[in-house]
Amino acid sequence: MGEFKVHRVRFFNYVPSGIRCVAYNNQSNRLAVSRTDGTVEVYNLSANYFQEKFFPGHESRATEALCWAEGQRLFSAGLNGEIMEYDLQALNIKYAVDVFGGPIWSMAVSPSGSQLLVGCEDGSVKLFQITPDKIQFERNFDRQKSRILSLSWHPSGTHIAAGSIDYISVFDVKSGSAIHKMIVDRQHMGVSKRKCIVWGVAFLSDGTVISVDSAGKVQFWDSATGTLVKSHLIANADVQSIAVAEQEDSFVVGTAEGTVFHFQLVPVTSNSSEKQWVRTKPFQHHTHDVRTVAHSPTALISGGTDTHLVIRPLMEKVEVKNYDAALRKITFPHRRLISCSKKRQLLLFQFAHHLELWRLGSTVATGKNGDTLPLSKNADHLLHLKTKGPENIICSCISPCGSWIAYSTVSRFFLYRLNYEHDNISLKRVSKMPPFLRCALQILFSEDSTKLFVASNQGALHIVQLSGGSFKHLHAFQPQSGTVEAMCLLAVSSDGNWLAASGTSAGVHVYNVKQLKLHCTVPAYNFPVTAMAIAPNTNNLVIAHSDQQVFEYSIPDKQYTDWSRTVQKQGFHHLWLQRDTPITHISFHPKRPMHILLHDAYMFCIIDKSLPLPNDKTLLYNPFPPTNESDVVRRRTAHAFKISKIYKVKHLVLLFWIVGSFVISKCNKLHNWKIRAPSVSMQRTWIVGNKSPF
Amino acid sequence: LNFRRAVFSADSKYIFCVSGDFVKVYSTVTEECVHILHGHRNLVTGIQLNPNNHLQLYSSSLDGTIKLWDYIDGILIKTFTVGCKLHALFTVAQAEDSVFAIVNKEKPDIFQLVSVKLPKSSSQEVEAKELSFVLDYINQSPKCIAFGNEGVYVAAVREFYLSVYFFKKKTTSRFTLSSSRNKKHAKNNFTCVACHPTEDCIASGHMDGKIRLWRNFYDDKKYTYTCLHWHHDMVMDLAFSVTGTSLLSGGRESVLVEWRDATEKNKEFLPRLGATIEHISVSPAGDLFCTSHSDNKIIIIHRNLEASAVIQGLVKDRSIFTGLMIDPRTKALVLNGKPGHLQFYSLQSDKQLYNLDIIQQEYINDYGLIQIELTKAAFGCFGNWLATVEQRQEKETELELQMKLWMYNKKTQGFILNTKINMPHEDCITALCFCNAEKSEQPTLVTASKDGYFKVWILTDDSDIYKKAVGWTCDFVGSYHKYQATNCCFSEDGSLLAVSFEEIVTIWDSITWELKCTFCQRAGKIRHLCFGRLTCSKYLLGATENGILCCWNLLSCALEWNAKLNVRVMEPDPNSENIAAISQSSVGSDLFVFKPSEPRPLYIQKGISREEVQWGVFVPRDVPESFTSEAYQWLNRSQFYFLTKSQSLLTFSTKSPEEKLTPTSKQLLAEESLPTTPFYFILGKHRQLQDEKLNETLENELVQLPLTENIPAVSELLHTPAHVLPSAAFLCSMFVNSLLLSKETKSAKEIPEDVDMEEEKESEDSDEENDFIEKVQDTNNTGLGEDIIHQLSKSEEKELRKFRKIDYSWIAAL
């Protein structure tokens, strides 16, 4: 007889959208990624590739170019003809400037970082000056006949290369006139194509222009004479992107066949100074078009329509072979997309433009540990809630009692009241939201569903009292003076007294909800918080960071607990620290206060605080200790980390407690790219405790 | 021809290739063999042009010498004795007075690359003992070593390693393909390596068909490589063009791939080269490539990837099902050639005449595929007709069988398919024979099959209103008690057909197809069956699997005689009554030549080959010769060729006037003289010894056996235990006898030194004599029922003398 049941949820068909552009920032070691739905995500490569920030997408904003300027400022340009700057603190769009040149296809920032160049549909190249708080149009370059698809600055900032359809132009920045026009051969494998699109150009400091085009060629041009120097035919399909390393000794191109090719500048012979560009390694990590590539000092970064962001380290540039040097493939957002109503066994799934409400299936059968139980009642799709307008949903939540649903887009906040009458559900929107509740970054209901906590993008935390069909604004915690940092993670204690909020960089603030004041601040840590939760009864705050550290902080005592200090003293197992993906959710066993449950994308783990910690010599992953061994042996081998990969879950999105049973939700849409998998829910039994399967 | 990479001369006029103990010089234009450079006493393992003199050629051999040749005149200039077995040879233009060779010194499987300093000396024989070690633990094959960038570095590959040794820095960098051992099915093993002539770029071929181009290999960390992948199977060889702009690769696909600018997309193919490409080489002038193939062929290819010439040796990379046959028209030897082909090979000119495509299907070269095999072939009616049988059997019950009949066309001088018969029998065809009687007006063919039937096929008129044509149809089906038909044979005049059904021989009248009589010996299944010829045509011979040779008299329908002889090959001479039989025993194969009329062999030769002889054939001579000696009379009108299991073609010969004129021993040698048997060696030497014009160098050349081959013969000669020797008195008289005889026969021809040496080595002589007697006694034991020892005719004694002489000089050579 198992101790709890596991729901296996396979009906969350979440599809991330394809990656359109990536921009690497060398100063802060951050990576900005824009997706085809307009979402922009910022990854911190130093913090274990954690997705720190995200800007929700918009249907009308197709981002075509993304770049960092003046250090930390992020700009994007898209087919709506606007340049936008993102506020990385408040996590919203600072402003948008229409360039009046039709859709923008390309954008490049000058080597000094003070000028921005955009290439437009009408063939114009426009130069913008970046001022401290805005951008200022400076002038137009000579207008070309067709759209400018790619732009690149000469490292000295005196010339630019612009790729268009069938030709590449070289401009003099001072005069703004085209010096050379280099016609690209349309021939593709002996067949003349209709036109040859220059998807990317790169201007090197020695005057070489490298172009990639739709005929599958990588070509080297001499910009001084405007002549073709060398041509590499590398693909049967388009070569869509190029990125050059800062030292200009290697570059990377991505093709529509899903292959990424690495080119290196190597000396012709050992004792001569003559060097040549040589195609070296191909990497096939993508299944579809590689729309964009980036070249960090130690890695090749590529993204494409198959939605994967692949970070491939360059072995020869890596000093020590540690886990940072491993290949990373990031597909799913490091955010919570599912919320759960424990009382009514409901799941709310958040998609880009709609929400889905499902009721879990149930079973009456019982079985042994590990059995698959038949469903007596299938999972029900209760509700499909579409948003109005073109904006993507930022966050959503369902109350534990199941009678409230809240979600937010960039401009509006929605609150719904659900009424259950047997099998019928009626939905009623709570109108007249207060003006300050316009855009929420995170929404959370208290355990008794009477309070709603909203983290707004202005840095404020709002507490709303819910009663019956109405609501009342109770209080707003304003951010500390001077900072406008947005809070993006919330946790509330089960008794409703404590509220923990974490921003993108600074520490975690704990508020006393009863007294409506700041209780304490957990000391800041170098790495961002990936998940946090407050344990029932003890009111210990458990925080997971992107470097895989887990802390436990006692809110009443305002200090780290003893267990947390022991853990820090002894250190985590090296295999634990080498895991790829951040912990995305933390939960607790209601009956076993010593257990902490956490999961990342591939596994979930129960930390039993009563057991000794594993050291580097013990086996971290020991899912099934042999049952025939004596209890003594088992007790000796047992350690605090009980890790299960039993479900072979590829993309574990959420794990929740529902009165004695688990919910494991995984996203399987990616594996059924074409065939829609039937929605199946299965239940299993397990035994934990002394006869733990872990 | 395909043992090592072929080498072009500097002007691309000649191409050199190793062939056993010889180096052959071919013209690239006419495909003619210009010279054969002989002098090595063991397998030639490497040839290279002298980088300092383009008219000279270095060659290395397992006998531990490096020889320098003038290839235009075909003369040996110098011999450098190194002293250890040389497995490959390399020359580098920059290292003027030294060459590189692969040797194995200590353990048999550890090979080293050493640099051999060649001392400057005017004498012909120079000792070159100054070896300096370069690289250790390398692969034996010279394909795994390449010198790059004008001798600045050398790259060697072995298993998963690429080692690069820099001569200036004297350092070795080693690169490992790490992923190879992790994955189960990644076959990343290196197979070959080549270096770019001008840039620092190393190309390596791999087991999984990939080609990797390594660059930046001075730095252990910053090295980088590119993959080129087209081959689906192992890359056999790689070569850069002279300018380095293109890379050539080849493998089992029999396609030569040219990679231009080392880019994956820019490649050219030369497909259908016939067989696996073993080696690729490029001429120094850059205008020609050549590929060596597994079927003993060299194709010379122009720069624009057009094959311009083919140098074809005897195709020998597959098993021979058809046996040896003689085309009555061209007198060419006919046997299985390329897959699905019959090759016509001229023994006189030692080259392939042509290939006949029998199966006429594209050959897909891959492991695990069961191919259609050409299993039987027979000529009929003086070469007018050719019958072939092909079969493919995937499972026990799925047999695909096809018989084709080809007619000789005078206009095209070739065979044209006339009739194709699908499934002529229900089961495998075991024998095929034409009725070759001169008077027969109707061509007749008999097939015997395992399904228990034999079928008679005759040529009939197949004309219709559109054209006149002839075709073959089945005329008669015969069987005998549902036994499997194993052999069939027509008598010489075509009046009788003998078909063997397992243990029983049946005789059929070929006009009425009536069963005339049966012979049954109950001595095992009949393996061979043949009628006697000419005066002995009343006899029928059959050899059984239990090792009994029977001779039946057809007039009396009774057994004439039988002998216990385990016959492997039985072949009648078409021009005489003689029949040659090769028997197999544990020590080797023995040849017996006899006439069916008398149970006494004409000629016995023991130990012709240590391995099993598979096929034999009599090749009629163009001009009959007259050997006075009784022992060689059987060779007067035909020559006997036989093929051993390791596919070496060997023959018997004696002195002959015309051969004296030919400078080479070509006719005697099969062109791949790989494992030459002691017998061949003895005979060949014998012949040469008779040759007066042999000078000292040629004398050396005679001893061209691999040392390993020598050992059994030596031991046989020297290690005969004393207690089995006949009495000393017997030996003595014998020996004296022989001495007397030799005096008589020795005319002015014999070189006096020989006699001197004979006397010096008397003791050894006697040993050999004993040995010979031993042999003769052995034949006694074979159960022929003959007491040959008392019949040592004079001629045999003469033979004995010759043997003795040969033997001792040969020992002297040791």
mmCIF file of N, CA and C in Angstrom, chain A residues 149-222:
data_model
loop_
_atom_site.group_PDB
_atom_site.id
_atom_site.type_symbol
_atom_site.label_atom_id
_atom_site.label_comp_id
_atom_site.label_asym_id
_atom_site.label_seq_id
_atom_site.Cartn_x
_atom_site.Cartn_y
_atom_site.Cartn_z
ATOM 1 N N LEU A 149 18.882 43.844 -44.536
ATOM 2 C CA LEU A 149 18.628 42.699 -43.671
ATOM 3 C C LEU A 149 19.700 42.497 -42.619
ATOM 4 N N SER A 150 20.833 43.082 -42.842
ATOM 5 C CA SER A 150 21.891 42.873 -41.853
ATOM 6 C C SER A 150 22.817 44.077 -41.862
ATOM 7 N N LEU A 151 23.392 44.338 -40.726
ATOM 8 C CA LEU A 151 24.272 45.493 -40.561
ATOM 9 C C LEU A 151 25.452 45.088 -39.703
ATOM 10 N N SER A 152 26.586 45.689 -40.001
ATOM 11 C CA SER A 152 27.744 45.451 -39.139
ATOM 12 C C SER A 152 28.669 46.654 -39.188
ATOM 13 N N TRP A 153 29.187 47.018 -38.050
ATOM 14 C CA TRP A 153 30.122 48.132 -37.939
ATOM 15 C C TRP A 153 31.538 47.623 -38.086
ATOM 16 N N HIS A 154 32.374 48.451 -38.700
ATOM 17 C CA HIS A 154 33.808 48.197 -38.625
ATOM 18 C C HIS A 154 34.236 48.514 -37.200
ATOM 19 N N PRO A 155 35.126 47.716 -36.607
ATOM 20 C CA PRO A 155 35.470 47.959 -35.195
ATOM 21 C C PRO A 155 35.979 49.369 -34.910
ATOM 22 N N SER A 156 36.486 50.056 -35.929
ATOM 23 C CA SER A 156 36.918 51.420 -35.665
ATOM 24 C C SER A 156 35.751 52.399 -35.734
ATOM 25 N N GLY A 157 34.626 51.948 -36.220
ATOM 26 C CA GLY A 157 33.466 52.813 -36.274
ATOM 27 C C GLY A 157 33.423 53.742 -37.468
ATOM 28 N N THR A 158 34.289 53.543 -38.445
ATOM 29 C CA THR A 158 34.316 54.455 -39.585
ATOM 30 C C THR A 158 33.486 53.961 -40.750
ATOM 31 N N HIS A 159 33.311 52.655 -40.839
ATOM 32 C CA HIS A 159 32.574 52.099 -41.961
ATOM 33 C C HIS A 159 31.529 51.126 -41.440
ATOM 34 N N ILE A 160 30.514 50.945 -42.271
ATOM 35 C CA ILE A 160 29.571 49.875 -41.948
ATOM 36 C C ILE A 160 29.325 49.047 -43.203
ATOM 37 N N ALA A 161 28.966 47.802 -42.967
ATOM 38 C CA ALA A 161 28.553 46.922 -44.066
ATOM 39 C C ALA A 161 27.090 46.619 -43.864
ATOM 40 N N ALA A 162 26.333 46.651 -44.970
ATOM 41 C CA ALA A 162 24.908 46.397 -44.896
ATOM 42 C C ALA A 162 24.559 45.324 -45.907
ATOM 43 N N GLY A 163 23.922 44.269 -45.444
ATOM 44 C CA GLY A 163 23.523 43.192 -46.339
ATOM 45 C C GLY A 163 22.101 43.419 -46.795
ATOM 46 N N SER A 164 21.896 43.277 -48.076
ATOM 47 C CA SER A 164 20.577 43.502 -48.624
ATOM 48 C C SER A 164 20.227 42.302 -49.486
ATOM 49 N N ILE A 165 19.280 42.451 -50.381
ATOM 50 C CA ILE A 165 18.950 41.340 -51.258
ATOM 51 C C ILE A 165 19.838 41.450 -52.485
ATOM 52 N N ASP A 166 20.626 40.435 -52.708
ATOM 53 C CA ASP A 166 21.539 40.302 -53.844
ATOM 54 C C ASP A 166 22.818 41.129 -53.738
ATOM 55 N N TYR A 167 22.936 41.995 -52.786
ATOM 56 C CA TYR A 167 24.203 42.727 -52.704
ATOM 57 C C TYR A 167 24.514 43.161 -51.278
ATOM 58 N N ILE A 168 25.766 43.543 -51.105
ATOM 59 C CA ILE A 168 26.234 44.067 -49.822
ATOM 60 C C ILE A 168 26.768 45.472 -50.102
ATOM 61 N N SER A 169 26.370 46.439 -49.289
ATOM 62 C CA SER A 169 26.893 47.791 -49.470
ATOM 63 C C SER A 169 27.829 48.098 -48.329
ATOM 64 N N VAL A 170 28.859 48.861 -48.639
ATOM 65 C CA VAL A 170 29.764 49.351 -47.607
ATOM 66 C C VAL A 170 29.596 50.867 -47.561
ATOM 67 N N PHE A 171 29.270 51.380 -46.369
ATOM 68 C CA PHE A 171 29.043 52.820 -46.201
ATOM 69 C C PHE A 171 30.207 53.447 -45.455
ATOM 70 N N ASP A 172 30.439 54.679 -45.789
ATOM 71 C CA ASP A 172 31.339 55.483 -44.982
ATOM 72 C C ASP A 172 30.470 56.204 -43.966
ATOM 73 N N VAL A 173 30.787 56.083 -42.700
ATOM 74 C CA VAL A 173 29.903 56.635 -41.669
ATOM 75 C C VAL A 173 29.914 58.166 -41.725
ATOM 76 N N LYS A 174 31.101 58.718 -42.000
ATOM 77 C CA LYS A 174 31.210 60.175 -41.973
ATOM 78 C C LYS A 174 30.339 60.813 -43.039
ATOM 79 N N SER A 175 30.496 60.290 -44.267
ATOM 80 C CA SER A 175 29.748 60.922 -45.352
ATOM 81 C C SER A 175 28.363 60.324 -45.513
ATOM 82 N N GLY A 176 28.197 59.116 -45.025
ATOM 83 C CA GLY A 176 26.899 58.476 -45.177
ATOM 84 C C GLY A 176 26.646 57.941 -46.566
ATOM 85 N N SER A 177 27.678 57.883 -47.379
ATOM 86 C CA SER A 177 27.463 57.413 -48.744
ATOM 87 C C SER A 177 28.041 56.012 -48.908
ATOM 88 N N ALA A 178 27.488 55.293 -49.881
ATOM 89 C CA ALA A 178 27.930 53.925 -50.133
ATOM 90 C C ALA A 178 29.221 53.961 -50.922
ATOM 91 N N ILE A 179 30.225 53.250 -50.431
ATOM 92 C CA ILE A 179 31.516 53.210 -51.124
ATOM 93 C C ILE A 179 31.535 52.080 -52.135
ATOM 94 N N HIS A 180 31.081 50.933 -51.686
ATOM 95 C CA HIS A 180 31.132 49.757 -52.548
ATOM 96 C C HIS A 180 29.789 49.077 -52.527
ATOM 97 N N LYS A 181 29.548 48.414 -53.623
ATOM 98 C CA LYS A 181 28.364 47.570 -53.694
ATOM 99 C C LYS A 181 28.856 46.227 -54.212
ATOM 100 N N MET A 182 28.771 45.222 -53.402
ATOM 101 C CA MET A 182 29.327 43.921 -53.771
ATOM 102 C C MET A 182 28.165 42.996 -54.093
ATOM 103 N N ILE A 183 28.102 42.568 -55.346
ATOM 104 C CA ILE A 183 26.980 41.744 -55.808
ATOM 105 C C ILE A 183 27.243 40.288 -55.421
ATOM 106 N N VAL A 184 26.269 39.694 -54.807
ATOM 107 C CA VAL A 184 26.402 38.298 -54.361
ATOM 108 C C VAL A 184 25.863 37.387 -55.459
ATOM 109 N N ASP A 185 26.598 36.328 -55.702
ATOM 110 C CA ASP A 185 26.207 35.361 -56.722
ATOM 111 C C ASP A 185 24.906 34.676 -56.321
ATOM 112 N N ARG A 186 23.978 34.635 -57.271
ATOM 113 C CA ARG A 186 22.705 33.979 -56.964
ATOM 114 C C ARG A 186 22.769 32.472 -57.130
ATOM 115 N N GLN A 187 23.783 32.013 -57.812
ATOM 116 C CA GLN A 187 23.847 30.593 -58.141
ATOM 117 C C GLN A 187 23.888 29.767 -56.875
ATOM 118 N N HIS A 188 23.099 28.737 -56.884
ATOM 119 C CA HIS A 188 23.115 27.820 -55.752
ATOM 120 C C HIS A 188 23.218 26.421 -56.311
ATOM 121 N N MET A 189 24.360 25.794 -56.087
ATOM 122 C CA MET A 189 24.654 24.460 -56.592
ATOM 123 C C MET A 189 24.376 24.391 -58.102
ATOM 124 N N GLY A 190 24.784 25.427 -58.783
ATOM 125 C CA GLY A 190 24.635 25.432 -60.219
ATOM 126 C C GLY A 190 23.277 25.876 -60.701
ATOM 127 N N VAL A 191 22.333 26.043 -59.801
ATOM 128 C CA VAL A 191 21.003 26.479 -60.204
ATOM 129 C C VAL A 191 20.843 27.937 -59.779
ATOM 130 N N SER A 192 20.346 28.746 -60.663
ATOM 131 C CA SER A 192 20.171 30.146 -60.326
ATOM 132 C C SER A 192 18.875 30.319 -59.553
ATOM 133 N N LYS A 193 19.012 30.832 -58.360
ATOM 134 C CA LYS A 193 17.820 31.059 -57.549
ATOM 135 C C LYS A 193 17.228 32.411 -57.893
ATOM 136 N N ARG A 194 16.043 32.621 -57.401
ATOM 137 C CA ARG A 194 15.374 33.873 -57.724
ATOM 138 C C ARG A 194 16.162 35.060 -57.174
ATOM 139 N N LYS A 195 16.489 34.989 -55.936
ATOM 140 C CA LYS A 195 17.322 36.045 -55.380
ATOM 141 C C LYS A 195 18.152 35.484 -54.238
ATOM 142 N N CYS A 196 19.156 36.224 -53.922
ATOM 143 C CA CYS A 196 20.063 35.781 -52.881
ATOM 144 C C CYS A 196 20.004 36.785 -51.739
ATOM 145 N N ILE A 197 19.518 36.333 -50.617
ATOM 146 C CA ILE A 197 19.332 37.227 -49.475
ATOM 147 C C ILE A 197 20.578 37.151 -48.598
ATOM 148 N N VAL A 198 21.154 38.296 -48.327
ATOM 149 C CA VAL A 198 22.310 38.328 -47.442
ATOM 150 C C VAL A 198 21.769 38.416 -46.018
ATOM 151 N N TRP A 199 21.782 37.280 -45.336
ATOM 152 C CA TRP A 199 21.169 37.217 -44.006
ATOM 153 C C TRP A 199 22.045 37.854 -42.947
ATOM 154 N N GLY A 200 23.335 37.851 -43.171
ATOM 155 C CA GLY A 200 24.179 38.388 -42.119
ATOM 156 C C GLY A 200 25.491 38.874 -42.686
ATOM 157 N N VAL A 201 26.024 39.933 -42.106
ATOM 158 C CA VAL A 201 27.349 40.407 -42.472
ATOM 159 C C VAL A 201 28.135 40.634 -41.196
ATOM 160 N N ALA A 202 29.442 40.552 -41.339
ATOM 161 C CA ALA A 202 30.330 40.855 -40.213
ATOM 162 C C ALA A 202 31.535 41.581 -40.778
ATOM 163 N N PHE A 203 31.857 42.709 -40.172
ATOM 164 C CA PHE A 203 32.956 43.543 -40.619
ATOM 165 C C PHE A 203 34.126 43.296 -39.675
ATOM 166 N N LEU A 204 35.253 42.843 -40.210
ATOM 167 C CA LEU A 204 36.403 42.594 -39.350
ATOM 168 C C LEU A 204 37.329 43.803 -39.392
ATOM 169 N N SER A 205 38.226 43.872 -38.439
ATOM 170 C CA SER A 205 39.063 45.062 -38.337
ATOM 171 C C SER A 205 40.065 45.165 -39.484
ATOM 172 N N ASP A 206 40.396 44.033 -40.135
ATOM 173 C CA ASP A 206 41.317 44.120 -41.262
ATOM 174 C C ASP A 206 40.602 44.473 -42.558
ATOM 175 N N GLY A 207 39.341 44.837 -42.460
ATOM 176 C CA GLY A 207 38.628 45.267 -43.652
ATOM 177 C C GLY A 207 37.890 44.155 -44.367
ATOM 178 N N THR A 208 37.998 42.929 -43.851
ATOM 179 C CA THR A 208 37.277 41.820 -44.463
ATOM 180 C C THR A 208 35.804 41.878 -44.060
ATOM 181 N N VAL A 209 34.947 41.663 -45.022
ATOM 182 C CA VAL A 209 33.523 41.549 -44.722
ATOM 183 C C VAL A 209 33.147 40.101 -44.947
ATOM 184 N N ILE A 210 32.541 39.501 -43.964
ATOM 185 C CA ILE A 210 32.071 38.126 -44.102
ATOM 186 C C ILE A 210 30.565 38.188 -44.281
ATOM 187 N N SER A 211 30.052 37.507 -45.275
ATOM 188 C CA SER A 211 28.613 37.527 -45.490
ATOM 189 C C SER A 211 28.090 36.105 -45.504
ATOM 190 N N VAL A 212 26.883 35.939 -45.030
ATOM 191 C CA VAL A 212 26.206 34.652 -45.153
ATOM 192 C C VAL A 212 24.909 34.900 -45.905
ATOM 193 N N ASP A 213 24.543 33.983 -46.779
ATOM 194 C CA ASP A 213 23.401 34.271 -47.637
ATOM 195 C C ASP A 213 22.502 33.055 -47.807
ATOM 196 N N SER A 214 21.416 33.287 -48.539
ATOM 197 C CA SER A 214 20.419 32.239 -48.678
ATOM 198 C C SER A 214 20.844 31.155 -49.651
ATOM 199 N N ALA A 215 21.964 31.339 -50.346
ATOM 200 C CA ALA A 215 22.437 30.282 -51.235
ATOM 201 C C ALA A 215 23.336 29.297 -50.502
ATOM 202 N N GLY A 216 23.454 29.450 -49.202
ATOM 203 C CA GLY A 216 24.246 28.498 -48.433
ATOM 204 C C GLY A 216 25.722 28.806 -48.418
ATOM 205 N N LYS A 217 26.086 30.035 -48.746
ATOM 206 C CA LYS A 217 27.508 30.374 -48.848
ATOM 207 C C LYS A 217 27.942 31.237 -47.668
ATOM 208 N N VAL A 218 29.188 31.066 -47.312
ATOM 209 C CA VAL A 218 29.863 32.006 -46.420
ATOM 210 C C VAL A 218 30.956 32.621 -47.275
ATOM 211 N N GLN A 219 30.909 33.950 -47.454
ATOM 212 C CA GLN A 219 31.852 34.576 -48.378
ATOM 213 C C GLN A 219 32.674 35.642 -47.671
ATOM 214 N N PHE A 220 33.902 35.736 -48.115
ATOM 215 C CA PHE A 220 34.819 36.722 -47.560
ATOM 216 C C PHE A 220 35.079 37.765 -48.630
ATOM 217 N N TRP A 221 34.863 39.038 -48.288
ATOM 218 C CA TRP A 221 35.030 40.128 -49.241
ATOM 219 C C TRP A 221 36.114 41.068 -48.723
ATOM 220 N N ASP A 222 36.799 41.683 -49.659
ATOM 221 C CA ASP A 222 37.729 42.734 -49.307
ATOM 222 C C ASP A 222 36.978 44.047 -49.448
#
